[in-house]
């Protein structure tokens, strides 16, 4: 694995060598129903917060409250970021994950139900062994 450390960013290029196909499974957290997997821990954590806040707003604010808040702040707090625009993926809860050993953050890889491969970093609380 190659790790490049930048300003507050842990960039990861993972081939997840040495990990087995069913080390763990993806797990949701709060209102996020799976593991967010991105190229860096910082990006994963930030997107988790954005998705979770949006889902809480969708559940608790009426459409009128969301519209009023958008008029004040300039954006809809209930609008989730599109993970794919950030190079990330939401891996559904229960999806098998290979976890690369020896890292301080979970570096994972696997296959989505549609056969698409993914690899990157997720939050420790989004993985269960």
Coordinates of N, CA and C in Angstrom, one line a residue:
X1 N 0.8 -1.2 0.0 CA 0.0 0.0 0.0 C 0.9 1.2 0.0
X2 N 0.5 2.2 -0.8 CA 1.2 3.5 -0.8 C 0.4 4.5 0.0
X3 N 1.0 5.3 0.9 CA 0.4 6.3 1.6 C 1.1 7.6 1.4
X4 N 0.3 8.6 1.0 CA 0.9 10.0 0.8 C 0.2 10.9 1.8
X5 N 1.0 11.5 2.6 CA 0.4 12.4 3.6 C 0.5 13.8 3.2
X6 N -0.7 14.5 3.1 CA -0.7 15.9 2.8 C -1.3 16.7 3.9
X7 N -1.7 17.9 3.7 CA -2.3 18.8 4.7 C -3.6 18.2 5.1
X8 N -3.6 17.5 6.3 CA -4.8 16.9 6.8 C -5.5 15.9 6.0
X9 N -4.7 15.2 5.1 CA -5.3 14.3 4.2 C -4.5 13.0 4.2
X10 N -5.1 11.9 4.3 CA -4.4 10.6 4.2 C -4.9 10.0 2.9
X11 N -4.0 10.1 1.9 CA -4.4 9.5 0.6 C -3.9 8.1 0.5
X12 N -4.8 7.2 0.0 CA -4.5 5.8 0.0 C -4.7 5.2 -1.4
X13 N -3.7 4.4 -1.8 CA -3.8 3.6 -3.0 C -3.7 2.2 -2.5
X14 N -4.7 1.4 -2.6 CA -4.8 0.1 -2.0 C -4.9 -1.0 -3.0
X15 N -4.1 -2.0 -2.9 CA -4.4 -3.2 -3.7 C -4.9 -4.3 -2.7
X16 N -4.9 -4.0 -1.4 CA -5.4 -4.9 -0.4 C -4.8 -6.3 -0.5
X17 N -3.5 -6.3 -0.8 CA -2.8 -7.6 -0.8 C -2.8 -8.2 0.6
X18 N -3.0 -9.5 0.7 CA -2.9 -10.1 1.9 C -4.2 -10.2 2.7
X19 N -5.3 -9.5 2.2 CA -6.6 -9.5 2.8 C -7.4 -10.6 2.2
X20 N -8.2 -11.3 3.0 CA -9.1 -12.3 2.5 C -10.4 -11.8 2.2
X21 N -11.2 -12.5 1.3 CA -12.4 -12.0 0.8 C -13.5 -11.7 1.8
X22 N -13.4 -12.4 3.0 CA -14.5 -12.2 4.0 C -14.0 -11.8 5.3
X23 N -13.0 -10.9 5.4 CA -12.5 -10.5 6.7 C -13.5 -9.9 7.6
X24 N -14.4 -9.1 6.9 CA -15.4 -8.3 7.6 C -16.6 -8.0 6.7
X25 N -17.5 -7.3 7.3 CA -18.7 -6.8 6.5 C -18.9 -5.3 6.7
X26 N -19.5 -4.7 5.7 CA -19.8 -3.3 5.8 C -21.0 -3.1 6.9
X27 N -20.9 -2.0 7.6 CA -21.9 -1.7 8.6 C -22.3 -0.3 8.5
X28 N -23.6 0.0 8.7 CA -24.1 1.4 8.7 C -23.9 2.0 10.1
X29 N -24.0 3.3 10.1 CA -23.8 4.1 11.3 C -24.8 5.2 11.3
X30 N -25.6 5.4 12.4 CA -26.7 6.4 12.5 C -27.6 6.2 11.3
X31 N -27.8 7.3 10.5 CA -28.7 7.2 9.3 C -28.1 6.8 8.0
X32 N -26.8 6.5 8.0 CA -26.0 6.1 6.8 C -26.1 4.6 6.8
X33 N -26.7 4.0 5.8 CA -27.0 2.6 5.8 C -26.0 1.7 5.1
X34 N -24.7 2.0 5.4 CA -23.6 1.2 4.8 C -22.3 1.9 5.1
X35 N -21.3 1.4 4.5 CA -19.9 1.9 4.7 C -19.6 2.9 3.5
X36 N -19.2 4.1 3.8 CA -18.7 5.0 2.8 C -17.3 4.7 2.6
X37 N -16.9 4.5 1.3 CA -15.5 4.1 1.0 C -15.0 5.2 0.0
X38 N -13.9 5.8 0.4 CA -13.3 6.9 -0.4 C -11.8 6.7 -0.5
X39 N -11.1 7.6 -1.1 CA -9.6 7.5 -1.3 C -8.9 8.0 0.0
X40 N -9.5 8.7 0.9 CA -8.9 9.1 2.1 C -9.8 9.1 3.3
X41 N -9.2 9.0 4.4 CA -10.0 9.0 5.7 C -10.7 10.3 5.9
X42 N -10.0 11.4 5.7 CA -10.6 12.7 5.9 C -11.9 12.9 5.0
X43 N -11.8 12.5 3.7 CA -12.9 12.6 2.8 C -14.1 11.8 3.2
X44 N -13.8 10.5 3.7 CA -14.8 9.6 4.1 C -15.5 10.2 5.3
X45 N -14.8 10.7 6.3 CA -15.4 11.3 7.5 C -16.2 12.5 7.2
X46 N -15.7 13.4 6.3 CA -16.5 14.6 5.9 C -17.8 14.2 5.2
X47 N -17.7 13.3 4.3 CA -18.9 12.9 3.5 C -19.9 12.1 4.4
X48 N -19.4 11.3 5.4 CA -20.3 10.7 6.4 C -21.1 11.8 7.1
X49 N -20.4 12.8 7.5 CA -21.1 13.9 8.2 C -22.2 14.6 7.4
X50 N -21.8 14.9 6.1 CA -22.7 15.5 5.2 C -23.9 14.7 4.9
X51 N -23.7 13.4 4.6 CA -24.9 12.5 4.3 C -25.8 12.3 5.6
X52 N -25.2 12.2 6.7 CA -25.9 12.0 7.9 C -26.8 13.2 8.3
X53 N -26.2 14.4 8.2 CA -26.9 15.7 8.4 C -28.1 15.8 7.4
X54 N -27.8 15.5 6.2 CA -28.9 15.6 5.1 C -30.0 14.6 5.5
X55 N -29.7 13.4 5.8 CA -30.8 12.4 6.1 C -31.5 12.8 7.4
X56 N -30.9 13.4 8.4 CA -31.6 13.9 9.6 C -32.5 15.0 9.2
X57 N -32.1 15.9 8.3 CA -32.9 17.0 7.9 C -34.1 16.5 7.1
X58 N -33.9 15.5 6.2 CA -35.0 14.9 5.5 C -36.1 14.4 6.4
X59 N -35.6 13.8 7.5 CA -36.6 13.2 8.4 C -37.3 14.2 9.4
X60 N -36.6 15.2 9.7 CA -37.1 16.1 10.8 C -37.6 17.5 10.3
X61 N -37.2 17.9 9.1 CA -37.7 19.2 8.7 C -38.7 19.1 7.6
X62 N -39.7 19.9 7.7 CA -40.8 19.9 6.7 C -40.2 20.5 5.4
X63 N -40.9 20.3 4.3 CA -40.4 20.9 3.0 C -40.3 22.5 3.1
X64 N -41.2 23.1 3.8 CA -41.2 24.5 4.0 C -40.0 24.9 4.9
X65 N -39.7 24.2 5.9 CA -38.6 24.5 6.8 C -37.3 24.4 6.0
X66 N -37.2 23.4 5.1 CA -36.0 23.2 4.3 C -35.9 24.4 3.3
X67 N -37.0 24.8 2.7 CA -37.0 25.9 1.8 C -36.6 27.2 2.4
X68 N -37.1 27.4 3.6 CA -36.7 28.6 4.4 C -35.2 28.6 4.7
X69 N -34.7 27.5 5.1 CA -33.3 27.3 5.5 C -32.4 27.6 4.3
X70 N -32.9 27.1 3.1 CA -32.2 27.3 1.9 C -32.1 28.7 1.5
X71 N -33.2 29.5 1.7 CA -33.2 30.9 1.5 C -32.2 31.6 2.3
X72 N -32.0 31.1 3.6 CA -31.0 31.8 4.5 C -29.6 31.4 4.2
X73 N -29.3 30.1 4.0 CA -28.0 29.6 3.9 C -27.5 29.5 2.4
X74 N -28.4 29.4 1.5 CA -28.0 29.3 0.1 C -27.9 27.8 -0.4
X75 N -28.2 26.9 0.5 CA -28.2 25.5 0.1 C -29.3 24.7 0.8
X76 N -29.7 23.6 0.3 CA -30.7 22.7 0.9 C -30.0 21.7 1.8
X77 N -30.2 21.9 3.1 CA -29.5 21.1 4.1 C -29.9 19.6 4.0
X78 N -31.0 19.3 3.3 CA -31.5 18.0 3.1 C -31.0 17.3 1.9
X79 N -30.2 18.0 1.1 CA -29.7 17.5 -0.2 C -28.4 16.8 0.1
X80 N -28.4 15.4 -0.2 CA -27.2 14.6 0.1 C -26.1 14.9 -1.0
X81 N -24.9 14.9 -0.6 CA -23.8 14.9 -1.7 C -23.8 13.6 -2.5
X82 N -23.5 13.8 -3.8 CA -23.4 12.6 -4.6 C -22.0 12.0 -4.4
X83 N -22.0 10.8 -3.8 CA -20.7 10.2 -3.4 C -19.8 10.0 -4.6
X84 N -20.4 9.6 -5.7 CA -19.6 9.3 -6.9 C -18.9 10.5 -7.5
X85 N -19.5 11.7 -7.3 CA -18.8 12.9 -7.7 C -17.5 13.1 -6.9
X86 N -17.4 12.5 -5.8 CA -16.2 12.7 -5.0 C -15.3 11.4 -5.1
X87 N -15.7 10.5 -6.0 CA -14.9 9.3 -6.2 C -15.1 8.3 -5.1
X88 N -16.2 8.3 -4.5 CA -16.5 7.5 -3.3 C -17.7 6.6 -3.7
X89 N -18.0 5.6 -2.8 CA -19.1 4.7 -3.0 C -19.7 4.4 -1.6
X90 N -21.0 4.1 -1.6 CA -21.7 3.7 -0.4 C -21.8 2.2 -0.5
X91 N -21.2 1.4 0.3 CA -21.2 -0.1 0.2 C -22.3 -0.5 1.2
X92 N -23.4 -1.2 0.7 CA -24.5 -1.5 1.5 C -24.1 -2.4 2.7
X93 N -24.8 -2.2 3.8 CA -24.5 -2.9 5.0 C -24.6 -4.4 4.7
X94 N -23.7 -5.2 5.3 CA -23.7 -6.6 5.1 C -22.9 -7.1 3.9
X95 N -22.4 -6.2 3.1 CA -21.5 -6.5 2.0 C -20.1 -7.0 2.5
X96 N -19.6 -8.2 2.1 CA -18.3 -8.6 2.5 C -17.2 -7.6 2.1
X97 N -16.3 -7.5 3.1 CA -15.1 -6.6 2.8 C -13.8 -7.3 3.1
X98 N -12.8 -7.1 2.3 CA -11.5 -7.5 2.6 C -10.8 -6.3 3.2
X99 N -10.2 -6.5 4.4 CA -9.5 -5.5 5.1 C -8.0 -5.7 5.1
X100 N -7.3 -4.7 4.5 CA -5.8 -4.8 4.5 C -5.3 -4.7 5.9
X101 N -4.4 -5.7 6.3 CA -3.9 -5.6 7.7 C -2.8 -4.6 7.8
X102 N -2.6 -4.1 9.0 CA -1.4 -3.3 9.4 C -1.6 -1.8 9.2
X103 N -2.8 -1.3 9.0 CA -3.1 0.1 8.8 C -3.8 0.7 10.0
X104 N -3.6 2.0 10.3 CA -4.3 2.6 11.4 C -5.7 3.0 11.0
X105 N -6.1 3.0 9.8 CA -7.4 3.2 9.3 C -7.8 2.0 8.4
X106 N -9.1 1.6 8.4 CA -9.5 0.5 7.6 C -9.4 0.7 6.1
X107 N -8.5 0.0 5.5 CA -8.3 0.0 4.0 C -9.0 -1.2 3.5
X108 N -10.1 -1.0 2.7 CA -11.0 -2.2 2.4 C -11.1 -2.3 0.9
X109 N -11.6 -3.5 0.5 CA -11.9 -3.7 -1.0 C -13.0 -4.7 -1.0
X110 N -13.6 -4.8 -2.2 CA -14.7 -5.8 -2.3 C -15.4 -5.6 -3.6
X111 N -16.6 -6.3 -3.7 CA -17.5 -6.2 -4.9 C -18.8 -5.8 -4.4
X112 N -19.4 -4.9 -5.2 CA -20.8 -4.5 -5.0 C -21.7 -5.6 -5.6
X113 N -23.0 -5.6 -5.3 CA -23.9 -6.5 -5.9 C -24.0 -6.5 -7.4
X114 N -23.7 -5.4 -8.0 CA -23.7 -5.3 -9.5 C -22.3 -5.8 -10.1
X115 N -21.4 -6.3 -9.3 CA -20.1 -6.7 -9.7 C -19.0 -5.7 -9.8
X116 N -19.3 -4.5 -9.5 CA -18.4 -3.4 -9.5 C -17.4 -3.5 -8.4
X117 N -16.1 -3.4 -8.6 CA -15.1 -3.5 -7.6 C -15.0 -2.1 -6.9
X118 N -14.6 -2.1 -5.6 CA -14.3 -0.9 -4.9 C -13.1 -1.1 -4.0
X119 N -12.4 -0.1 -3.7 CA -11.3 -0.2 -2.7 C -11.0 1.3 -2.2
X120 N -10.6 1.3 -1.0 CA -10.3 2.6 -0.4 C -10.4 2.6 1.1
X121 N -10.6 3.7 1.7 CA -10.6 3.8 3.2 C -12.1 4.1 3.6
X122 N -12.4 3.5 4.8 CA -13.7 3.7 5.4 C -13.5 4.1 6.9
X123 N -14.5 4.3 7.6 CA -14.4 4.6 9.0 C -14.4 3.3 9.8
X124 N -13.6 3.3 10.9 CA -13.6 2.0 11.7 C -14.9 1.5 12.2
X125 N -15.8 2.5 12.4 CA -17.2 2.1 12.9 C -18.1 1.6 11.8
X126 N -17.6 1.6 10.6 CA -18.4 1.1 9.4 C -18.0 -0.2 9.0
X127 N -17.2 -0.9 9.8 CA -16.7 -2.2 9.5 C -17.0 -3.1 10.8
X128 N -17.5 -4.3 10.6 CA -17.6 -5.2 11.6 C -17.0 -6.5 11.3
X129 N -16.3 -7.1 12.2 CA -15.5 -8.3 12.0 C -16.3 -9.5 12.5

